[in-house]
Coordinates of C-alpha atoms in Angstrom, one line a residue:
X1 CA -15.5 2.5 -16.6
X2 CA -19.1 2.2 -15.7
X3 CA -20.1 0.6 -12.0
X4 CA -23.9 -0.7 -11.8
X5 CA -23.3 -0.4 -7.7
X6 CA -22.3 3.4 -8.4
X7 CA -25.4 4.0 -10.5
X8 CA -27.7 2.3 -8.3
X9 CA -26.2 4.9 -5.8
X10 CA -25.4 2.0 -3.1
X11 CA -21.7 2.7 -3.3
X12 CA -19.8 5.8 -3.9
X13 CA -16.2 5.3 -3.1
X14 CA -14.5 5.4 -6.4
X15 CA -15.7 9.7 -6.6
X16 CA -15.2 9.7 -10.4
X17 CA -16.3 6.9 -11.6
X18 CA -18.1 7.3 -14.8
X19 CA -15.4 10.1 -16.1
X20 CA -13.0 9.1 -19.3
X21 CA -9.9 7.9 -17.8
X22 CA -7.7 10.0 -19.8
X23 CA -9.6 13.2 -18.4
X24 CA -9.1 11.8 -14.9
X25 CA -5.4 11.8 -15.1
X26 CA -5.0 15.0 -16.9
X27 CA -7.3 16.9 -14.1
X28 CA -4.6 14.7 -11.4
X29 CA -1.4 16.0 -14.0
X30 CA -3.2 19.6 -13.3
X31 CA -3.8 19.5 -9.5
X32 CA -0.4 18.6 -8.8
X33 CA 1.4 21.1 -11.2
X34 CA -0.5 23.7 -9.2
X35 CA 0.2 22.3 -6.1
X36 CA 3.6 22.2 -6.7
X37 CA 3.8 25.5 -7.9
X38 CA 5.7 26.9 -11.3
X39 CA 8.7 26.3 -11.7
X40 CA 10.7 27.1 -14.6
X41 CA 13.8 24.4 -13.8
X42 CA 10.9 21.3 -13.4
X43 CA 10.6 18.9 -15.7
X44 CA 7.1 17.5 -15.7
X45 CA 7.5 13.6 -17.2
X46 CA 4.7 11.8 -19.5
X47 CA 1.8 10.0 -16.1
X48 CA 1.6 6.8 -15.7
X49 CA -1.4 4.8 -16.4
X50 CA -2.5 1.3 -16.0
X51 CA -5.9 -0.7 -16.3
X52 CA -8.5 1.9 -15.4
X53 CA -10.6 -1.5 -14.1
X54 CA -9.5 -4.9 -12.4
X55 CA -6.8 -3.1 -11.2
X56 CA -6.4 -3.5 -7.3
X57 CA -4.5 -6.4 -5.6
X58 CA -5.7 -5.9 -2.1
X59 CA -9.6 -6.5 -1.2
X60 CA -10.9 -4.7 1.9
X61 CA -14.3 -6.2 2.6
X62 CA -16.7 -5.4 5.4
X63 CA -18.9 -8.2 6.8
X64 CA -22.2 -7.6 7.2
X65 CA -25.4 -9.5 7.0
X66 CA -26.0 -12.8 8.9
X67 CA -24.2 -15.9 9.6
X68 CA -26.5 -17.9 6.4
X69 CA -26.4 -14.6 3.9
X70 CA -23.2 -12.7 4.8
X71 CA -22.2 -9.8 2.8
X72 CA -19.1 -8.7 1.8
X73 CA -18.1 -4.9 1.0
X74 CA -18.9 -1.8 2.8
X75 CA -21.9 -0.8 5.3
X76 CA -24.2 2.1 4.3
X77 CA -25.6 4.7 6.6
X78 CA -27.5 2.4 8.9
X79 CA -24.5 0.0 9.3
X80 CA -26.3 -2.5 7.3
X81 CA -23.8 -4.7 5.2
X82 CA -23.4 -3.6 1.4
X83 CA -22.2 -6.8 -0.7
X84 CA -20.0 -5.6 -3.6
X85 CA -18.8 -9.0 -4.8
X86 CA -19.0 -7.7 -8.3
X87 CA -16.6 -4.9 -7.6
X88 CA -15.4 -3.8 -11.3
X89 CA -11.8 -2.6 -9.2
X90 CA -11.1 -6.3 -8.3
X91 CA -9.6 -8.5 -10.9
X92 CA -11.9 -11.6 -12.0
X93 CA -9.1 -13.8 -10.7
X94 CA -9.4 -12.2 -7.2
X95 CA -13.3 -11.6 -7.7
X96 CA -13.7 -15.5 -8.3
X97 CA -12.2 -15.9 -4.2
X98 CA -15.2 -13.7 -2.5
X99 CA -17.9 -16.5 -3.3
X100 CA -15.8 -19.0 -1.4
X101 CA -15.1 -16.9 1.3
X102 CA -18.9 -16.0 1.8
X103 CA -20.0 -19.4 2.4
X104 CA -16.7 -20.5 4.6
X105 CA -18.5 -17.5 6.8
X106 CA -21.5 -19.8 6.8
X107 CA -19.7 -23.0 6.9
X108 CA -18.0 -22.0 10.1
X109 CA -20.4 -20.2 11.9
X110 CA -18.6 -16.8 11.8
X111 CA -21.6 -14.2 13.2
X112 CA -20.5 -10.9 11.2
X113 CA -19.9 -8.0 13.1
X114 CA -23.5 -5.6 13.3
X115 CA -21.6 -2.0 14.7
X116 CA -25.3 -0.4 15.5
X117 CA -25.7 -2.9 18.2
X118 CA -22.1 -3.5 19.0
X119 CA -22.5 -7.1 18.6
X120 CA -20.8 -10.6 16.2
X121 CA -17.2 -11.2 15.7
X122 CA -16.4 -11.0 12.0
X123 CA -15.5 -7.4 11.1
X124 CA -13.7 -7.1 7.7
X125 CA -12.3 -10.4 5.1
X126 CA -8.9 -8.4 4.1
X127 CA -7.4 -10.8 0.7
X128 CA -4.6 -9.8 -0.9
X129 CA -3.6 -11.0 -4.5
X130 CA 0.2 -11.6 -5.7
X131 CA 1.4 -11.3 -9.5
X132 CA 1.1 -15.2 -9.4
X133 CA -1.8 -15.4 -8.1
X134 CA -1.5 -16.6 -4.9
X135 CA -3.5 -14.9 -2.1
X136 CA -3.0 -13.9 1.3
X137 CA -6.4 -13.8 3.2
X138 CA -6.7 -12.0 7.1
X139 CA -9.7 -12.5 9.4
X140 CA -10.6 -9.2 11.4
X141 CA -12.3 -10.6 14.7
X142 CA -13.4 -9.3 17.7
X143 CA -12.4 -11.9 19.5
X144 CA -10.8 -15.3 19.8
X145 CA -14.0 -17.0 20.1
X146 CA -14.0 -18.0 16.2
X147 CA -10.5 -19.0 16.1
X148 CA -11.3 -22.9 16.7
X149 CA -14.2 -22.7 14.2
X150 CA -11.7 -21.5 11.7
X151 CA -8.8 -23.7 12.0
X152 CA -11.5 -26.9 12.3
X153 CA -12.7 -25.5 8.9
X154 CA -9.5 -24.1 7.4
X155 CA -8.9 -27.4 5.4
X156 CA -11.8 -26.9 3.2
X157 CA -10.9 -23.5 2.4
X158 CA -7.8 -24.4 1.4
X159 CA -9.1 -27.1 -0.7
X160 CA -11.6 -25.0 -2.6
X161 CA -9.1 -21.7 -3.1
X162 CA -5.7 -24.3 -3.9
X163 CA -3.9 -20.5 -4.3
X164 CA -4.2 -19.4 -1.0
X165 CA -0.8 -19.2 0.8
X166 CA -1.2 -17.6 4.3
X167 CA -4.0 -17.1 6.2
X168 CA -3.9 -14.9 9.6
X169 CA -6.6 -13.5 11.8
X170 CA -6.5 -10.0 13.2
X171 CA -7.8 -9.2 16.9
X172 CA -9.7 -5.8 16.9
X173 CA -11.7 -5.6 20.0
X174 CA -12.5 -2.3 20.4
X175 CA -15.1 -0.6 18.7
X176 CA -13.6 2.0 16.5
X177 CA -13.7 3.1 12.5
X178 CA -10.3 0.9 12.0
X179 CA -9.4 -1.8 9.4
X180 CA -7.5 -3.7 11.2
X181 CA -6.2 -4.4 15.1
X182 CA -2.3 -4.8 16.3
X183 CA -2.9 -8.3 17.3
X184 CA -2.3 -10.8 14.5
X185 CA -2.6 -14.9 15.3
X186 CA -1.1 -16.4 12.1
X187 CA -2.8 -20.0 11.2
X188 CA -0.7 -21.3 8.2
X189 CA 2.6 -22.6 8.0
X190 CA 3.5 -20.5 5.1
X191 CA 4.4 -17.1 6.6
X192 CA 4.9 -14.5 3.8
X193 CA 3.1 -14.0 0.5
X194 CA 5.7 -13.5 -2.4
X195 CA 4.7 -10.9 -4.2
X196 CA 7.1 -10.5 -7.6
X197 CA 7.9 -6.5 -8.8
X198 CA 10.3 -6.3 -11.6
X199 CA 12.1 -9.9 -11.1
X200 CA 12.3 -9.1 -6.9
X201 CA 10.5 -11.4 -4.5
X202 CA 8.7 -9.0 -2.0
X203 CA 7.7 -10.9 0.8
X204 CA 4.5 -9.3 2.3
X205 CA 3.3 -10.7 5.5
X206 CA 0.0 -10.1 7.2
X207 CA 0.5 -6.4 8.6
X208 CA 2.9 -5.5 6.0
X209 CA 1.9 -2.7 3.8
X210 CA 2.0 -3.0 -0.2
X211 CA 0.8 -0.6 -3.1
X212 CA -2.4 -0.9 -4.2
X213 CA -1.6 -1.2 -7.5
X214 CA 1.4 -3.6 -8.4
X215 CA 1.6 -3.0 -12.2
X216 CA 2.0 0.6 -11.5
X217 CA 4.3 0.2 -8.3
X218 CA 6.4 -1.4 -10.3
X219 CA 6.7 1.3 -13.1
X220 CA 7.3 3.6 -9.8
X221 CA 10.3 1.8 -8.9
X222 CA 11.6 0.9 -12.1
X223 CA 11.6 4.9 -12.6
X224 CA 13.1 6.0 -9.4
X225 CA 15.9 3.3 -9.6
X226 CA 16.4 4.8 -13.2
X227 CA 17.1 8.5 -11.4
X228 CA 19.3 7.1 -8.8
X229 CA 21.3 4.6 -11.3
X230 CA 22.0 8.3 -13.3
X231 CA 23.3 9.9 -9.9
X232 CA 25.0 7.1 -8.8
X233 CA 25.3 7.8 -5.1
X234 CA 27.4 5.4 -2.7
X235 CA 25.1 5.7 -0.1
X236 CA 21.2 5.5 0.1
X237 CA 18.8 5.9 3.0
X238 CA 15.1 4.5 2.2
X239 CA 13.2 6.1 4.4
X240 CA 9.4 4.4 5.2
X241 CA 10.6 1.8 3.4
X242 CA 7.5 -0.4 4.0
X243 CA 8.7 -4.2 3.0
X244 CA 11.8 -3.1 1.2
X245 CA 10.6 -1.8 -2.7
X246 CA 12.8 0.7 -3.4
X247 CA 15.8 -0.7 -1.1
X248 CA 16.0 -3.6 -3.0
X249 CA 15.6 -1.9 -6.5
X250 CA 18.1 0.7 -5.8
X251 CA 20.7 -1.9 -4.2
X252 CA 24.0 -2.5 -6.4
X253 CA 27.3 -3.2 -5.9
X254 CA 29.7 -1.0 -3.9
X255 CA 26.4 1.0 -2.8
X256 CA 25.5 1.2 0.8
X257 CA 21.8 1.3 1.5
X258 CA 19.9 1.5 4.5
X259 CA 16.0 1.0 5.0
X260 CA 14.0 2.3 8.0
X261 CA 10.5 1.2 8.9
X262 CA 8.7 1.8 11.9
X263 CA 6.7 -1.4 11.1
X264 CA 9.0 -4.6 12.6
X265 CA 6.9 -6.5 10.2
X266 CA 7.9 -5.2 7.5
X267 CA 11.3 -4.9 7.9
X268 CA 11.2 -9.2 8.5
X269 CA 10.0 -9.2 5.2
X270 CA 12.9 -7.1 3.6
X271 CA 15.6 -8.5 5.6
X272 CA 14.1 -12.0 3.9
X273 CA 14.3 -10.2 0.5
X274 CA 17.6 -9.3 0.8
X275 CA 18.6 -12.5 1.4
X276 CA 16.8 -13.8 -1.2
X277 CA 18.2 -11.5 -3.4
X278 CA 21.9 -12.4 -1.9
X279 CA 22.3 -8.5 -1.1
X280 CA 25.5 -8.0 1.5
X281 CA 25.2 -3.9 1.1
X282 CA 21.7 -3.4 2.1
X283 CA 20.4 -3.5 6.0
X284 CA 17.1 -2.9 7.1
X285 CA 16.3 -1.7 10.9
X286 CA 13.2 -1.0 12.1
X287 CA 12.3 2.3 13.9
X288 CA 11.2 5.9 13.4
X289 CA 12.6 7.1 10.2
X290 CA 13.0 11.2 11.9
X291 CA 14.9 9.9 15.0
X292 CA 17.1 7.6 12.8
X293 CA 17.7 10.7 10.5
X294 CA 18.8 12.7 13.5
X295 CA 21.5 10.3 14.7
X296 CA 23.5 9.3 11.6
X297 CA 25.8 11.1 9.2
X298 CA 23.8 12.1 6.1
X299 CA 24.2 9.6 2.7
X300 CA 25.0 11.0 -1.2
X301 CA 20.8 10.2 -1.7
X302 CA 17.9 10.0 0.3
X303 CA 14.4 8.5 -0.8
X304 CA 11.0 9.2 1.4
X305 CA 7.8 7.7 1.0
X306 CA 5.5 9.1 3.9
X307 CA 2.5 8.3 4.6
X308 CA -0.2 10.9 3.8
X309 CA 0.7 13.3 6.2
X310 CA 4.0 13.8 4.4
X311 CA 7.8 14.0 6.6
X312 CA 6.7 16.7 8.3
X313 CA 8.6 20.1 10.0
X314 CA 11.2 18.3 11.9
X315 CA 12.9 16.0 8.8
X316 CA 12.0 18.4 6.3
X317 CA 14.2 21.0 8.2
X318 CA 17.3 18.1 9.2
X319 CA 17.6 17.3 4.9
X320 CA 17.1 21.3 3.9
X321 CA 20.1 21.7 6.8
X322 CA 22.0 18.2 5.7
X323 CA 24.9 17.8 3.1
X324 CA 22.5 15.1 1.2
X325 CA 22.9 15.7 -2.4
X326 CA 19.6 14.6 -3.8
X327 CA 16.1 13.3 -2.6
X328 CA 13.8 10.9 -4.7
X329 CA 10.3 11.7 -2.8
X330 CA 7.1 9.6 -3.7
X331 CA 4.0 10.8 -2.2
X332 CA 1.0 9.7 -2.1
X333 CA -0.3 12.9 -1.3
X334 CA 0.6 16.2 -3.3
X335 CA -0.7 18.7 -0.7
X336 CA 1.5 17.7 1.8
X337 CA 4.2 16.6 -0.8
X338 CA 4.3 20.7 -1.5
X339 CA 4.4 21.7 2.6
X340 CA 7.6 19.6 2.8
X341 CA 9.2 21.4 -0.1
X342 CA 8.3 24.6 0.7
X343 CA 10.5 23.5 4.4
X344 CA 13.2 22.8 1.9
X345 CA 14.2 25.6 -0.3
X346 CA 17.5 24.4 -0.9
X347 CA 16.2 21.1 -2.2
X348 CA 14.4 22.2 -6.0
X349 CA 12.6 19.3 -7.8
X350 CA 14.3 18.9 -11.1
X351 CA 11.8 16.2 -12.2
X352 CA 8.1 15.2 -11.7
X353 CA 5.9 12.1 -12.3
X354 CA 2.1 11.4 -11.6
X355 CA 1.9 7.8 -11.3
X356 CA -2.2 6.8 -11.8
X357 CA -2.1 4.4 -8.7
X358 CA -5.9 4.7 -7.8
X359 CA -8.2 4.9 -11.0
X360 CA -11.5 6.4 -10.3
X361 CA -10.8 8.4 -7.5
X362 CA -9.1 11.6 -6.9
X363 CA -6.1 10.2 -5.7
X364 CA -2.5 9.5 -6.9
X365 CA 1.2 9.2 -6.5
X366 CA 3.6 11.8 -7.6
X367 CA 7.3 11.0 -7.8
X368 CA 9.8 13.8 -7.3
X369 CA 13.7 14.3 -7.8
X370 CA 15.2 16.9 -5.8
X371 CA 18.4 18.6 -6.1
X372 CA 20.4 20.9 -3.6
X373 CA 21.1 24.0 -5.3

């Protein structure tokens, strides 16, 4: 893939951009695999790969410029706006959105955010995409000073973007290198943004977290149901369960499963899935996935999928000391993937996966089965 932003040298984000794809996920195959150590019972499975372009579902745009030439993408050194409307990551069918969205900014008056001088309300556009098409779209204010101007013009963006579903605005007053505030003021009827993995309705709302990549989150959980359908367990924990995705994939009948979120978001969204999906054997609670760990009797299988920073010390050392069976661990980070196995000797990985969520950069998820020998 070649970027005319990344030649021009105004945008650098995607770190390998330029590189043949293939080469990119072999150099990911090899940074893992030494991460991870060798290990003679492992069995390293064939990556997988998607589009290497047009591949994200979730556009995170900075606001910059002015009220009557607003740009939309990232700010360079000076916190000057960078517009990256022709973003080769973005598929043309959520490209063809950021034109509209540009001159709604002018249409109702929303001053963009300038960080030097601390001063505007419009931070960051945040659009999400569904399988279908249908598009979530988040307003990151400073403020509610722009909320009237928005809901007075929020007919005619609907009108000119017929696929948008649910439209929110997010409340981040203080100054700070965030995406995104706790606040969220939701300004559509429509609540939840279906987004279809595999034949499941996900329903994402507007603080809900949701791979990057759906074509190949939906290889990842089509792959880790696969392991758990061979092991067969009774009982199933999903811990960081986000909005339900391996839960629901995993669910079946006679099988207990329980998801933990910390987000209460999130777990509205799954319960709603479940129901949905008609599933009596799968709950959802939110709460801190450690502290839940600590206070119920251990299941036949427990899947993780931490944030960055991995499970850390304290659950690592509750499943090395547990009576669970098997673990099916996605992380989205490798280098702490390989602290929390080190914590769990008694728990070997049997099987291996890089999954090639983020093309062009050095990113990547790694899914792991692990068995206690």
């Amino acid at each position: 893939m070649q970027c005319a932003y990344f030649d021009a040298g105004v945008c650098r984000s995607c770190t390998w951009m330029g590189r043949p794809h293939g080469e990119q996920v072999a150099d990911k195959e090899r940074h893992c695999a030494t991460l991870l150590g060798e290990r003679d019972d492992l069995v390293w499975l064939p990556p997988v790969t998607g589009r290497e372009s047009g591949y994200r579902n979730k556009a995170k745009m900075v606001v910059g410029g002015t009220v009557e030439n607003p740009t939309l993408g990232i700010l360079d050194a000076g916190g000057a706006g960078v517009d990256l409307q022709g973003c080769g990551l973005y598929p043309e069918s959520l490209a063809d959105c950021f034109g509209v969205l540009a001159a709604f900014v002018t249409r109702a008056t929303l001053t963009p955010y300038d960080v030097p001088a601390r001063t505007g309300e419009l931070k960051n556009l945040l659009v999400t995409q569904s399988p279908d098409g249908e598009l979530l779209l988040r307003f990151v204010l400073r403020s509610q000073e722009p909320v009237a101007r928005i809901r007075k013009h929020l007919p005619w963006l609907l009108a000119a973007l017929p696929q948008l579903r649910v439209v929110s605005v997010n409340l981040l007053p203080d100054h700070k290198a965030v995406l995104e505030g706790d606040r969220e003021i939701l300004l559509t009827a429509t609540e939840t943004l279906r987004m279809r993995v595999n034949g499941i309705d996900l329903h994402l709302r507007p603080q809900s977290f949701f791979q990057t990549n759906t074509e190949v989150a939906a290889a990842l959980y089509r792959h880790a149901t696969t392991w758990v359908e061979e092991l067969a367990p009774s009982s199933v924990w999903d811990l960081y369960c986000g909005v339900g995705g391996f839960a629901l994939h995993v669910a079946a009948p006679g099988r207990e499963v329980v998801g933990i979120e910390t987000s209460v978001e999130a777990i509205a969204s799954a319960t709603l899935s479940a129901a949905d999906l008609g599933l009596t054997g799968v709950r959802f609670a939110a709460g801190d996935a450690t502290e839940f760990a600590l206070s119920a009797p251990a299941p036949d299988l427990v899947i993780v999928n931490p944030p960055r920073r991995g499970i850390g010390d304290v659950l690592s050392r509750w499943l090395e000391a547990s009576d669970v069976r098997h673990v099916v661990y996605s992380s989205c980070n490798a280098a702490s993937l390989a602290r929390d196995l080190a914590a769990m000797p008694s728990l070997r990985p049997r099987r291996a996966q890089v999954l090639d969520m983020f093309p062009q950069t050095t990113h990547y998820e790694v899914l792991t089965l692990l068995e206690r020998v």
